């Protein structure tokens, strides 16, 4: 059993999370509530967080959820309110991995993979939460703890359905004894992790072990079951797909170098998760470093360095010859999509 003092003060707990977030259809599948529960009472069943044991009414799950807080975390991280569509960042780069194997295995130049590999090898981190894929259900992602460079490389590539990434933070800390954990995720995962780190009534002890948060650009993610059915109806088996990508407004599935499925993203709305329809963050504004393909040519990624932690690590990886990077000036296409998401989903 996870040990922690439980306050006697009335506070919102799993029942409120169930009503306000899960049943309301806005659960992001980030997994923060699973890690936050110190008695292991929250689990994922039927792709939904469920109570599988006693609730001690600590409120950690509720206060770690990315859907239950305001913008106070932004001020805690950056000391200011959000300026502009991309949030706070100090520098922007066009970048890719130097290692051709990582460039091939990773997404859009393999920057994230190269950065995490470097962080593990240099002992900046001792564990990284990455998205693996199920053997039983091809391309169904799940959060896993990577302790070696090989495990990071094996998990490379974007998955377009959510894998409850933050749920593995508890495993990294309490099963593997990790002191310095890195997490990679979409904006909702990043927000959940930041709430675990900074919200007064959340799992602060666990959140304090997270030393790096890498955010991914994300317009929306898809429901796994619906996506699998769509491909099946198009005579494409998930087991034969080797890569997914979104390029020039199209969602594409590949078998090797062959394109086996393509559909305009604008025609994929019925397959999008409900929580995505209320999200206004395109570039993972609360991350230490944000990475995405928009704004650079094929084979490269746009990198936004936001915090001192992110700046130091990225500079070290470039200096060590793991990543090649060129500073960017205008970010017109990135800003355009970020503004579009904010406007479309009720932002400023």
XYZ file of C-alpha atoms in Angstrom:
348
model
C 0.000 0.000 0.000
C 1.236 3.488 -0.823
C 1.741 5.526 2.332
C 0.562 9.096 2.749
C -1.240 11.233 5.290
C -4.855 11.898 4.369
C -6.381 15.217 5.346
C -9.711 15.203 7.173
C -10.775 18.346 5.316
C -13.636 17.893 2.828
C -12.330 17.836 -0.725
C -13.248 16.578 -4.144
C -12.422 12.918 -4.740
C -12.909 10.157 -7.325
C -16.708 10.427 -7.220
C -16.413 14.031 -8.369
C -13.863 13.056 -11.030
C -16.276 10.410 -12.259
C -19.149 12.876 -12.522
C -17.353 15.982 -13.767
C -14.793 14.448 -16.117
C -15.233 10.758 -16.943
C -19.017 10.583 -17.383
C -18.979 14.050 -18.912
C -16.902 12.586 -21.747
C -13.884 14.849 -21.302
C -11.384 12.373 -19.813
C -8.129 12.835 -21.726
C -6.773 9.338 -20.991
C -3.621 10.914 -19.542
C -3.406 8.475 -16.602
C -2.501 11.037 -13.931
C -5.322 9.862 -11.659
C -3.995 6.286 -11.743
C -0.515 7.286 -10.580
C -1.860 9.791 -8.051
C -3.883 7.183 -6.119
C -1.535 6.046 -3.353
C -3.619 2.961 -2.477
C -3.797 1.621 -6.054
C -7.576 1.942 -6.138
C -7.834 3.432 -9.626
C -7.302 1.266 -12.674
C -8.001 1.410 -16.397
C -10.767 -0.907 -17.594
C -12.576 -0.704 -20.931
C -10.358 2.273 -21.771
C -11.742 4.236 -18.798
C -10.453 5.075 -15.290
C -12.453 3.086 -12.747
C -12.432 2.644 -8.993
C -11.244 -0.879 -8.192
C -10.690 -0.485 -4.444
C -11.469 1.768 -1.468
C -11.396 5.536 -1.969
C -9.735 7.319 0.963
C -11.063 10.698 -0.201
C -7.602 12.255 -0.364
C -8.441 14.188 -3.520
C -5.120 13.435 -5.203
C -6.779 11.979 -8.313
C -9.108 14.936 -8.750
C -6.373 17.507 -8.256
C -3.969 15.748 -10.634
C -6.485 15.736 -13.485
C -5.714 18.130 -16.346
C -9.424 18.869 -16.720
C -10.087 20.137 -13.188
C -7.761 23.126 -12.856
C -7.373 26.587 -14.346
C -4.287 28.362 -15.622
C -2.584 28.742 -12.238
C 0.089 26.192 -13.205
C 1.212 28.490 -16.011
C 2.054 31.236 -13.556
C 3.875 28.788 -11.275
C 6.088 27.630 -14.147
C 6.721 30.830 -16.030
C 5.714 33.602 -13.642
C 3.442 35.212 -16.202
C 0.205 34.756 -18.056
C 0.310 33.160 -21.494
C 1.741 35.474 -24.170
C 0.782 34.592 -27.716
C -0.520 31.401 -29.302
C 2.565 29.256 -28.604
C 3.013 30.097 -24.930
C 6.376 30.943 -23.369
C 9.517 29.761 -25.160
C 13.060 31.077 -25.285
C 14.247 29.655 -28.614
C 12.902 27.684 -31.567
C 14.886 25.236 -33.698
C 14.679 23.045 -36.771
C 16.261 19.818 -35.574
C 16.819 16.122 -36.169
C 18.832 13.251 -34.722
C 22.368 12.792 -36.021
C 22.177 8.982 -35.808
C 20.578 7.708 -39.071
C 19.073 4.700 -37.278
C 17.209 6.972 -34.879
C 16.155 9.239 -37.745
C 14.676 6.216 -39.493
C 12.983 4.711 -36.424
C 11.823 7.950 -34.852
C 9.175 10.412 -35.944
C 10.099 13.444 -38.059
C 13.840 13.183 -37.612
C 13.855 11.378 -34.273
C 14.568 14.418 -32.080
C 12.572 13.163 -29.093
C 14.145 9.708 -29.269
C 17.667 11.145 -29.526
C 17.067 13.544 -26.639
C 15.744 10.841 -24.309
C 18.492 8.407 -25.302
C 21.097 11.047 -24.464
C 19.401 11.891 -21.142
C 19.455 8.241 -20.043
C 23.025 7.589 -21.168
C 24.305 10.725 -19.428
C 22.356 9.940 -16.223
C 20.313 13.126 -16.509
C 17.347 10.761 -16.159
C 17.179 7.225 -14.830
C 13.768 6.362 -16.305
C 11.575 7.623 -19.118
C 7.857 7.064 -19.648
C 7.294 6.147 -23.301
C 4.462 4.671 -25.355
C 4.844 0.998 -26.185
C 2.414 -1.017 -28.302
C 0.488 -4.141 -27.427
C 1.378 -7.476 -29.041
C -2.189 -8.723 -28.661
C -3.803 -5.585 -30.110
C -1.541 -4.053 -32.773
C -0.960 -0.316 -32.352
C -2.906 -0.084 -29.101
C -0.436 1.989 -27.071
C 0.343 1.590 -23.400
C 2.573 3.526 -21.043
C 5.814 1.770 -20.176
C 8.954 2.569 -18.233
C 12.106 2.710 -20.371
C 15.380 2.308 -18.490
C 17.755 1.882 -21.438
C 18.481 3.572 -24.742
C 17.320 0.448 -26.589
C 13.926 0.575 -24.885
C 13.555 4.219 -25.899
C 14.430 3.449 -29.526
C 12.082 0.447 -29.585
C 9.215 2.734 -28.539
C 9.974 5.374 -31.186
C 7.260 6.705 -33.464
C 3.989 8.538 -32.936
C 0.878 6.758 -31.746
C -2.334 8.594 -32.534
C -4.454 7.053 -29.781
C -3.832 7.977 -26.102
C -1.910 5.483 -23.910
C -2.539 6.849 -20.366
C 1.102 7.955 -20.266
C 1.163 9.419 -16.748
C -0.122 6.151 -15.264
C 3.417 4.713 -15.427
C 5.021 7.412 -13.276
C 4.103 5.439 -10.147
C 5.725 2.324 -11.636
C 8.918 4.221 -12.456
C 9.222 5.586 -8.924
C 7.973 2.745 -6.745
C 8.713 -0.350 -8.854
C 12.029 0.757 -10.353
C 13.166 3.245 -7.716
C 13.647 6.042 -10.225
C 14.679 9.398 -8.789
C 14.785 11.310 -12.089
C 11.879 10.541 -14.396
C 11.233 11.924 -17.865
C 7.758 11.974 -19.392
C 6.794 12.400 -23.043
C 3.233 13.264 -23.927
C 0.600 15.334 -25.631
C -0.654 18.607 -24.090
C -3.174 16.875 -21.813
C -0.517 14.523 -20.419
C 1.841 17.450 -19.878
C -0.858 19.364 -18.021
C -1.658 16.366 -15.807
C 2.011 15.885 -14.925
C 2.403 19.574 -14.110
C -0.618 19.402 -11.805
C 0.996 16.434 -10.047
C 4.089 18.585 -9.588
C 2.495 21.851 -8.519
C -1.158 21.610 -7.409
C -1.233 21.869 -3.578
C -3.655 18.953 -3.088
C -2.236 16.569 -5.692
C 0.430 13.850 -5.610
C 3.324 16.254 -5.020
C 5.696 13.606 -3.652
C 5.344 11.568 -6.826
C 5.368 14.614 -9.077
C 8.642 15.806 -7.568
C 10.429 12.815 -9.136
C 9.584 14.057 -12.639
C 12.592 16.052 -13.832
C 11.820 16.469 -17.542
C 8.578 16.917 -19.463
C 8.739 16.703 -23.263
C 5.542 17.829 -24.950
C 4.322 16.894 -28.412
C 2.391 19.090 -30.819
C -1.147 17.715 -31.030
C -4.294 18.861 -32.782
C -6.322 15.837 -31.640
C -6.093 12.099 -30.961
C -8.306 9.221 -31.991
C -10.330 6.547 -30.260
C -8.482 3.243 -30.734
C -11.550 1.043 -31.273
C -13.112 3.445 -33.760
C -9.843 3.834 -35.643
C -9.325 0.069 -35.820
C -12.849 -0.359 -37.192
C -12.305 2.358 -39.809
C -9.158 0.670 -41.092
C -10.836 -2.722 -41.078
C -13.685 -1.327 -43.189
C -11.024 -0.078 -45.595
C -9.517 -3.592 -45.796
C -6.443 -2.575 -43.806
C -5.354 -4.673 -40.837
C -3.625 -2.885 -37.974
C -1.175 -5.785 -37.811
C 0.230 -4.877 -41.231
C 0.616 -1.143 -40.509
C 4.212 -0.138 -39.765
C 3.727 3.597 -39.290
C 1.069 6.287 -38.930
C 1.553 9.922 -39.835
C -0.339 13.142 -40.439
C 0.987 15.052 -43.431
C -0.523 17.937 -45.396
C -3.882 17.571 -43.708
C -4.143 13.813 -44.222
C -4.067 10.904 -41.783
C -1.911 8.215 -43.393
C -1.116 4.582 -42.591
C 1.940 2.886 -44.099
C 3.075 -0.678 -44.680
C 6.793 -0.188 -45.061
C 7.100 2.636 -47.580
C 3.702 1.868 -49.127
C 0.740 4.083 -48.283
C -2.170 1.734 -47.468
C -4.670 4.213 -46.044
C -5.182 7.943 -46.441
C -8.019 10.218 -45.432
C -8.301 13.981 -44.888
C -8.124 14.777 -41.182
C -11.192 16.967 -41.710
C -13.159 13.765 -42.423
C -11.967 12.016 -39.232
C -14.023 14.001 -36.707
C -16.229 11.102 -35.618
C -13.111 9.167 -34.579
C -11.698 11.965 -32.378
C -11.858 11.593 -28.585
C -14.393 13.837 -26.882
C -11.815 15.504 -24.644
C -9.908 16.779 -27.685
C -12.895 18.882 -28.715
C -12.373 21.102 -25.664
C -8.562 21.339 -25.786
C -6.979 24.653 -26.813
C -3.290 23.718 -26.474
C -1.570 22.714 -29.723
C 2.105 22.954 -28.733
C 2.176 21.533 -25.169
C 2.681 24.964 -23.643
C 3.523 23.649 -20.158
C 6.395 21.386 -21.265
C 10.129 21.921 -20.771
C 10.617 21.252 -24.481
C 7.907 20.964 -27.154
C 8.399 19.066 -30.412
C 6.339 18.668 -33.582
C 6.562 18.330 -37.344
C 4.713 21.531 -38.226
C 6.962 24.390 -39.305
C 9.844 22.382 -40.765
C 10.413 20.261 -43.850
C 10.071 16.479 -43.932
C 12.647 14.650 -41.840
C 12.954 17.447 -39.280
C 11.032 18.663 -36.239
C 10.270 22.079 -34.836
C 11.593 22.340 -31.273
C 10.415 24.990 -28.793
C 12.686 25.310 -25.762
C 10.635 26.693 -22.859
C 12.368 26.239 -19.496
C 15.897 26.313 -18.119
C 15.718 22.532 -17.684
C 14.807 22.097 -21.331
C 17.375 24.607 -22.531
C 20.272 22.941 -20.699
C 19.432 19.440 -21.866
C 18.845 20.394 -25.494
C 22.089 22.396 -25.630
C 24.042 19.482 -24.155
C 22.553 17.012 -26.650
C 23.465 19.293 -29.553
C 26.971 19.880 -28.194
C 27.459 16.125 -27.762
C 26.646 15.545 -31.422
C 23.381 13.702 -30.797
C 21.128 16.335 -32.366
C 21.732 18.800 -35.170
C 19.792 22.039 -34.829
C 19.369 25.362 -36.613
C 17.614 28.245 -34.898
C 14.309 29.272 -36.477
C 12.956 32.764 -36.992
C 9.306 33.004 -37.931
C 6.934 30.240 -36.866
C 4.027 31.261 -39.061
C 2.578 27.814 -39.772
C 2.876 26.697 -36.137
C 1.201 29.883 -34.921
C -1.554 29.495 -37.500
C -2.467 26.002 -36.295
C -2.175 27.001 -32.640
C -4.519 29.943 -33.212
C -6.877 27.702 -35.148
C -7.107 25.216 -32.283
C -7.691 27.937 -29.694
C -10.373 29.575 -31.811
C -12.054 26.314 -32.768
C -12.160 24.941 -29.231
C -13.114 28.083 -27.364
C -9.752 29.701 -26.677
C -8.986 33.401 -26.725
